[in-house]
Short mmCIF file of C-alpha atoms in Angstrom, two decimals:
data_model
loop_
_atom_site.label_atom_id
_atom_site.label_comp_id
_atom_site.label_asym_id
_atom_site.label_seq_id
_atom_site.Cartn_x
_atom_site.Cartn_y
_atom_site.Cartn_z
CA MET A 346 -0.47 -0.54 -3.47
CA GLN A 347 -1.81 2.13 -6.08
CA HIS A 348 -4.45 0.25 -6.45
CA ILE A 349 -5.25 -0.64 -3.21
CA SER A 350 -3.92 3.10 -1.41
CA TYR A 351 -7.37 4.68 -4.01
CA ASN A 352 -9.61 2.41 -4.22
CA GLU A 353 -10.05 1.11 -0.69
CA TRP A 354 -7.87 3.74 1.71
CA LEU A 355 -8.38 6.82 0.17
CA PRO A 356 -12.86 6.79 -0.45
CA LYS A 357 -12.81 6.64 2.83
CA ILE A 358 -10.59 9.60 3.83
CA LEU A 359 -11.63 11.80 1.61
CA GLY A 360 -15.63 11.16 1.46
CA PRO A 361 -18.16 11.74 -1.88
CA GLN A 362 -17.04 15.38 -2.01
CA GLY A 363 -12.71 14.67 -2.23
CA MET A 364 -12.97 11.92 -4.41
CA ALA A 365 -15.38 13.92 -6.68
CA LEU A 366 -12.27 16.14 -6.92
CA LEU A 367 -9.45 13.61 -7.24
CA GLY A 368 -11.92 12.98 -10.33
CA SER A 369 -11.46 9.26 -12.54
CA TYR A 370 -8.05 8.26 -13.97
CA SER A 371 -8.08 9.47 -17.69
CA GLY A 372 -4.12 8.58 -18.61
CA TYR A 373 -0.81 9.90 -18.45
CA GLU A 374 -1.03 13.60 -18.57
CA PRO A 375 3.11 14.62 -19.41
CA ASN A 376 2.83 18.24 -18.32
CA ILE A 377 1.54 17.08 -14.83
CA ASP A 378 4.57 17.52 -12.02
CA ALA A 379 4.41 14.94 -9.73
CA GLY A 380 6.36 15.89 -7.04
CA ILE A 381 5.39 16.48 -3.50
CA VAL A 382 3.81 19.93 -2.83
CA ASN A 383 5.00 21.31 0.45
CA ALA A 384 1.12 21.69 2.13
CA PHE A 385 0.71 17.88 1.65
CA ALA A 386 3.87 17.02 2.90
CA THR A 387 4.28 19.42 5.85
CA ALA A 388 0.49 20.05 6.90
CA ALA A 389 -2.47 17.99 5.42
CA PHE A 390 -0.65 14.54 4.98
CA ARG A 391 -0.05 14.47 8.55
CA PHE A 392 -3.60 14.12 9.61
CA GLY A 393 -3.72 10.85 10.22
CA HIS A 394 -1.86 12.04 13.76
CA GLY A 395 -5.19 12.36 14.46
CA LEU A 396 -6.55 9.17 13.96
CA ILE A 397 -3.87 7.28 16.09
CA ASN A 398 -4.88 5.51 19.75
CA PRO A 399 -3.25 5.98 22.97
CA ILE A 400 -3.18 1.99 22.56
CA ILE A 401 -1.77 -1.01 20.77
CA PHE A 402 -4.17 -3.28 20.46
CA ARG A 403 -3.03 -7.12 20.62
CA LEU A 404 -5.69 -9.56 19.86
CA ASN A 405 -5.71 -13.55 19.05
CA SER A 406 -7.30 -15.33 16.56
CA SER A 407 -10.47 -15.44 18.64
CA PHE A 408 -10.36 -10.96 18.41
CA GLN A 409 -9.61 -11.41 21.96
CA PRO A 410 -6.64 -9.72 23.86
CA ILE A 411 -3.72 -12.03 23.72
CA GLU A 412 -2.27 -13.43 27.30
CA GLN A 413 0.35 -10.49 27.31
CA GLY A 414 -2.20 -7.43 26.89
CA ASN A 415 -3.14 -4.40 25.10
CA ILE A 416 0.15 -2.07 25.49
CA PRO A 417 -0.04 2.09 25.89
CA LEU A 418 1.19 3.61 22.85
CA HIS A 419 4.16 5.35 24.43
CA LYS A 420 5.86 1.71 25.43
CA ALA A 421 5.63 0.35 21.68
CA PHE A 422 7.98 2.47 20.81
CA PHE A 423 11.61 0.98 20.24
CA SER A 424 10.49 -1.62 21.54
CA PRO A 425 10.68 -4.10 18.64
CA TYR A 426 11.86 -7.94 21.40
CA ARG A 427 7.76 -7.65 22.41
CA LEU A 428 7.49 -9.16 18.72
CA VAL A 429 9.24 -12.26 19.77
CA THR A 430 8.53 -12.87 23.16
CA GLU A 431 4.77 -11.16 23.17
CA GLY A 432 3.12 -13.33 20.48
CA GLY A 433 4.58 -11.84 17.66
CA VAL A 434 3.44 -9.80 14.40
CA ASP A 435 -0.03 -11.14 14.43
CA PRO A 436 -2.05 -10.09 17.18
CA ILE A 437 -0.66 -6.42 16.39
CA LEU A 438 -2.16 -6.64 12.88
CA ARG A 439 -5.24 -8.50 14.24
CA GLY A 440 -5.50 -4.93 16.96
CA LEU A 441 -4.88 -2.02 13.78
CA PHE A 442 -7.88 -4.30 11.76
CA GLY A 443 -10.24 -4.97 14.59
CA ARG A 444 -10.05 -1.95 16.58
CA ALA A 445 -11.14 1.19 15.27
CA ALA A 446 -9.31 3.95 14.97
CA LYS A 447 -9.16 7.69 17.19
CA SER A 448 -12.65 9.22 16.48
CA ARG A 449 -11.72 12.52 14.93
CA ASP A 450 -15.01 13.57 16.76
CA ASP A 451 -13.74 14.17 19.91
CA LYS A 452 -12.51 18.07 20.01
CA HIS A 453 -11.05 17.79 23.13
CA GLN A 454 -8.38 15.89 22.58
CA LEU A 455 -7.51 15.76 18.90
CA ILE A 456 -4.19 13.79 19.34
CA ASN A 457 -3.90 11.82 21.85
CA SER A 458 -1.78 11.78 24.71
CA GLU A 459 0.54 9.13 25.07
CA LEU A 460 1.39 11.25 21.51
CA THR A 461 1.43 15.05 23.01
CA GLU A 462 2.86 14.19 26.84
CA ARG A 463 4.99 10.81 26.18
CA LEU A 464 6.28 10.84 22.40
CA PHE A 465 9.36 8.45 23.06
CA GLU A 466 10.09 8.94 26.52
CA MET A 467 11.16 5.52 26.20
CA ALA A 468 14.66 6.37 24.04
CA HIS A 469 14.65 10.64 25.56
CA GLU A 470 15.03 11.42 28.67
CA ILE A 471 11.87 14.42 28.32
CA ALA A 472 9.23 12.88 26.34
CA LEU A 473 8.41 15.12 22.88
CA ASP A 474 5.43 16.58 21.91
CA LEU A 475 4.29 15.21 18.56
CA GLY A 476 1.40 17.98 18.26
CA ALA A 477 3.90 20.64 19.31
CA LEU A 478 6.20 19.69 16.53
CA ASN A 479 3.48 19.67 13.85
CA ILE A 480 2.49 23.56 14.92
CA GLN A 481 6.39 23.82 14.82
CA ARG A 482 6.63 22.64 11.85
CA GLY A 483 4.17 24.70 10.43
CA ARG A 484 5.33 28.09 11.42
CA ASP A 485 9.02 27.38 9.70
CA HIS A 486 6.90 26.83 6.46
CA ALA A 487 4.81 29.00 6.95
CA LEU A 488 1.43 26.95 6.73
CA PRO A 489 -1.47 26.61 8.48
CA GLY A 490 -2.80 23.85 10.23
CA GLY A 491 -6.76 21.98 9.36
CA LEU A 492 -7.15 19.83 12.35
CA LEU A 493 -9.64 22.09 13.86
CA GLU A 494 -11.77 22.21 10.51
CA GLU A 495 -15.12 21.27 10.44
CA LEU A 496 -15.26 17.44 9.10
CA VAL A 497 -16.62 17.45 5.28
CA PRO A 498 -19.84 14.72 5.87
CA GLY A 499 -18.41 11.55 4.51
CA SER A 500 -14.53 11.97 5.15
CA LEU A 501 -12.15 12.76 8.01
CA LEU A 502 -11.09 16.04 6.47
CA GLY A 503 -11.57 19.23 6.48
CA GLN A 504 -11.88 21.52 3.49
CA THR A 505 -8.52 22.76 3.09
CA PHE A 506 -7.45 19.69 4.40
CA SER A 507 -9.35 18.04 1.25
CA CYS A 508 -8.17 20.03 -1.16
CA ILE A 509 -4.83 19.65 -0.91
CA ILE A 510 -5.14 16.17 -1.02
CA ALA A 511 -7.59 15.28 -3.95
CA GLU A 512 -5.42 17.81 -5.70
CA GLN A 513 -1.89 16.03 -4.40
CA PHE A 514 -2.93 12.18 -5.44
CA ARG A 515 -5.15 13.36 -8.30
CA ARG A 516 -0.67 14.63 -9.72
CA THR A 517 0.81 11.95 -8.33
CA ARG A 518 -1.44 9.80 -10.23
CA ALA A 519 -1.98 11.68 -13.94
CA GLY A 520 1.93 12.51 -13.79
CA ASP A 521 3.33 8.73 -13.18
CA ARG A 522 4.06 7.16 -16.70
CA PHE A 523 4.15 4.06 -15.51
CA TRP A 524 0.38 4.26 -13.37
CA TYR A 525 -0.87 0.72 -13.33
CA GLU A 526 -4.20 1.73 -15.46
CA SER A 527 -2.08 3.05 -17.83
CA PRO A 528 -2.34 0.93 -21.10
CA SER A 529 0.99 1.14 -21.76
CA THR A 530 2.11 -0.93 -18.30
CA PHE A 531 0.25 -3.91 -18.14
CA ASP A 532 -1.75 -6.14 -20.44
CA HIS A 533 -5.14 -6.38 -19.46
CA SER A 534 -5.25 -9.87 -17.99
CA GLN A 535 -2.95 -8.48 -15.68
CA LEU A 536 -4.80 -5.53 -14.81
CA ILE A 537 -7.66 -7.23 -13.88
CA GLN A 538 -5.56 -9.49 -11.41
CA ILE A 539 -3.87 -6.57 -10.07
CA LYS A 540 -7.96 -5.04 -9.45
CA GLN A 541 -8.54 -8.14 -7.56
CA THR A 542 -5.87 -7.60 -4.34
CA SER A 543 -6.88 -5.86 -1.61
CA LEU A 544 -5.53 -5.13 1.51
CA ALA A 545 -8.38 -8.29 3.33
CA SER A 546 -5.21 -10.18 0.36
CA VAL A 547 -2.21 -8.82 1.82
CA LEU A 548 -2.89 -9.52 5.28
CA CYS A 549 -3.97 -12.76 4.78
CA ASP A 550 -0.83 -14.12 2.62
CA ASN A 551 1.66 -11.92 4.71
CA GLY A 552 0.48 -13.09 8.47
CA ASP A 553 1.61 -15.77 10.35
CA ALA A 554 -1.23 -17.46 10.93
CA ILE A 555 -4.37 -14.91 10.03
CA ASP A 556 -6.95 -16.62 8.49
CA ARG A 557 -10.13 -14.69 8.86
CA VAL A 558 -10.52 -11.04 8.26
CA GLN A 559 -13.35 -8.30 7.00
CA ARG A 560 -13.72 -8.39 3.06
CA ASP A 561 -12.46 -4.75 2.73
CA VAL A 562 -10.09 -4.40 6.37
CA PHE A 563 -10.79 -0.31 6.21
CA LEU A 564 -13.98 -1.04 8.01
CA ARG A 565 -14.97 -1.73 10.82
CA ALA A 566 -16.47 -5.40 12.22
CA THR A 567 -17.94 -7.46 14.29
CA TYR A 568 -16.77 -11.08 15.04
CA PRO A 569 -17.21 -13.61 14.17
CA THR A 570 -19.83 -12.47 11.78
CA GLY A 571 -18.62 -9.91 9.99
CA TYR A 572 -15.44 -11.71 9.27
CA VAL A 573 -14.62 -13.96 6.34
CA ALA A 574 -12.30 -16.76 5.35
CA CYS A 575 -9.05 -16.42 4.06
CA SER A 576 -9.95 -18.48 1.63
CA SER A 577 -13.02 -16.60 0.23
CA ILE A 578 -10.89 -12.95 -0.07
CA PRO A 579 -9.76 -12.33 -4.28
CA ARG A 580 -5.51 -13.36 -4.29
CA MET A 581 -3.79 -11.97 -7.73
CA ASP A 582 -2.99 -14.95 -10.08
CA LEU A 583 0.47 -14.30 -10.85
CA ARG A 584 0.48 -16.88 -14.10
CA MET A 585 -0.22 -13.88 -15.91
CA TRP A 586 3.49 -12.55 -15.99
CA LYS A 587 4.78 -15.78 -16.86
CA TYR A 588 6.04 -16.45 -20.02
CA CYS A 589 5.65 -19.02 -22.67
CA GLU A 590 7.88 -22.10 -21.77
CA ASP A 591 7.04 -24.07 -25.14
CA GLY A 592 6.20 -20.87 -27.62
CA HIS A 593 1.66 -22.12 -27.48
CA CYS A 594 0.26 -19.60 -26.08
CA SER A 595 -3.17 -18.80 -26.81
CA SER A 596 -2.85 -14.89 -27.42
CA PRO A 597 0.54 -14.36 -29.52
CA ASP A 598 -0.38 -11.30 -30.66
CA ARG A 599 -0.22 -9.02 -27.40
CA THR A 600 -0.46 -6.13 -27.03
CA PRO A 601 3.36 -4.58 -25.59
CA THR A 602 3.13 -3.23 -22.47
CA PHE A 603 6.07 -1.66 -20.12
CA THR A 604 6.11 -5.47 -17.96
CA ASN A 605 6.10 -6.78 -21.09
CA HIS A 606 9.30 -4.90 -22.36
CA VAL A 607 11.33 -5.55 -19.03
CA GLN A 608 10.68 -8.90 -18.71
CA SER A 609 11.80 -9.09 -22.11
CA ARG A 610 15.38 -7.25 -22.00
CA ARG A 611 15.96 -9.86 -18.23
CA PHE A 612 15.76 -12.27 -20.11
CA LYS A 613 18.00 -12.08 -22.96
CA ARG A 614 20.46 -10.49 -20.58
CA SER A 615 20.54 -14.36 -18.77
CA VAL A 616 20.16 -15.77 -22.16
CA ASP A 617 22.98 -13.76 -23.49
CA LYS A 618 25.32 -14.27 -20.62
CA TYR A 619 24.77 -17.89 -21.04
CA ASN A 620 26.40 -17.60 -23.84
CA ALA A 621 28.30 -16.41 -23.63
CA ASP A 622 30.07 -18.32 -20.44
CA THR A 623 28.98 -21.61 -21.77
CA GLU A 624 31.73 -23.01 -25.16
CA ALA A 625 28.19 -25.20 -25.88
CA PRO A 626 27.51 -26.51 -29.68
CA GLU A 627 26.69 -23.32 -32.33
CA THR A 628 23.11 -25.74 -32.68
CA ARG A 629 22.61 -25.11 -29.25
CA ARG A 630 23.47 -21.37 -29.20
CA ASN A 631 21.02 -21.00 -32.12
CA GLY A 632 18.02 -22.98 -30.37
CA ILE A 633 18.59 -20.88 -27.36
CA GLN A 634 18.36 -17.42 -29.94
CA GLY A 635 15.05 -18.99 -31.06
CA LEU A 636 13.77 -19.34 -27.22
CA VAL A 637 14.87 -15.42 -27.12
CA ARG A 638 12.47 -15.41 -29.91
CA ARG A 639 9.69 -16.75 -29.16
CA LYS A 640 9.47 -15.25 -25.05
CA GLU A 641 9.74 -11.98 -26.37
CA ALA A 642 6.51 -12.10 -28.04
CA CYS A 643 4.63 -14.57 -25.89
CA TYR A 644 2.84 -14.43 -22.62
CA ILE A 645 0.96 -16.60 -20.91
CA THR A 646 -2.97 -14.95 -20.45
CA ASN A 647 -5.15 -17.07 -18.76
#
């Protein structure tokens, strides 16, 4: 999800100028505080409230509304039964990647009326107002809003929110000792596989019967010309995380990484437990210990 968030999603939010503020990854910086700043959590990252559609689109395999139709947003809250009785999760997923988000260009309704007039109406006697909640939260924290700013070209944000969000994501990445691109986290072959993954592949792998998606599901496409079969979407090869079972590895001098270290410790603990619980002959015990030593140094690379 780190790769998807920073390489597929964030560029659409920040645009070229914001991504320039974010910069490229230059390694772990131990003096960077990766904690979430108040302005980000309380104000800036709530910009997404202005992108929420007033309708939950539910689409069939031809990307047309299902028999039960689309539903107003306020009727979707507290209605989990709809997943069971009205087509499952696939129609909702198709509606999310097959229809555009609400436009930020509508200055007359920055947050749709389903959120400002009917929020949680199904569970409260009096509905809530998300816009009013945001304003009051800003007052509580002495923070201004940012939805009224003119958008930075190519971005979904104004200057203030763009700066806050870019800086937060930069600090979150730089201050993470186990960031996925850090040389000590994954080896080269594993990193190649991680960089092949996409939200399109996640949807294909986890939907009940989703078989066609855009290559980049964050960009709207015309059906069917803009869609491809799930079989053509690159997938992560998990064999790169598998142990060598027979001691024959293509790269026995593989660079130690955090992932390999954790895997080695887990395997050793499991063997230690086996030895403690089993009255095996000494020769078998020695054989298992030898297997541990081989596994700690040897992993499949292709």
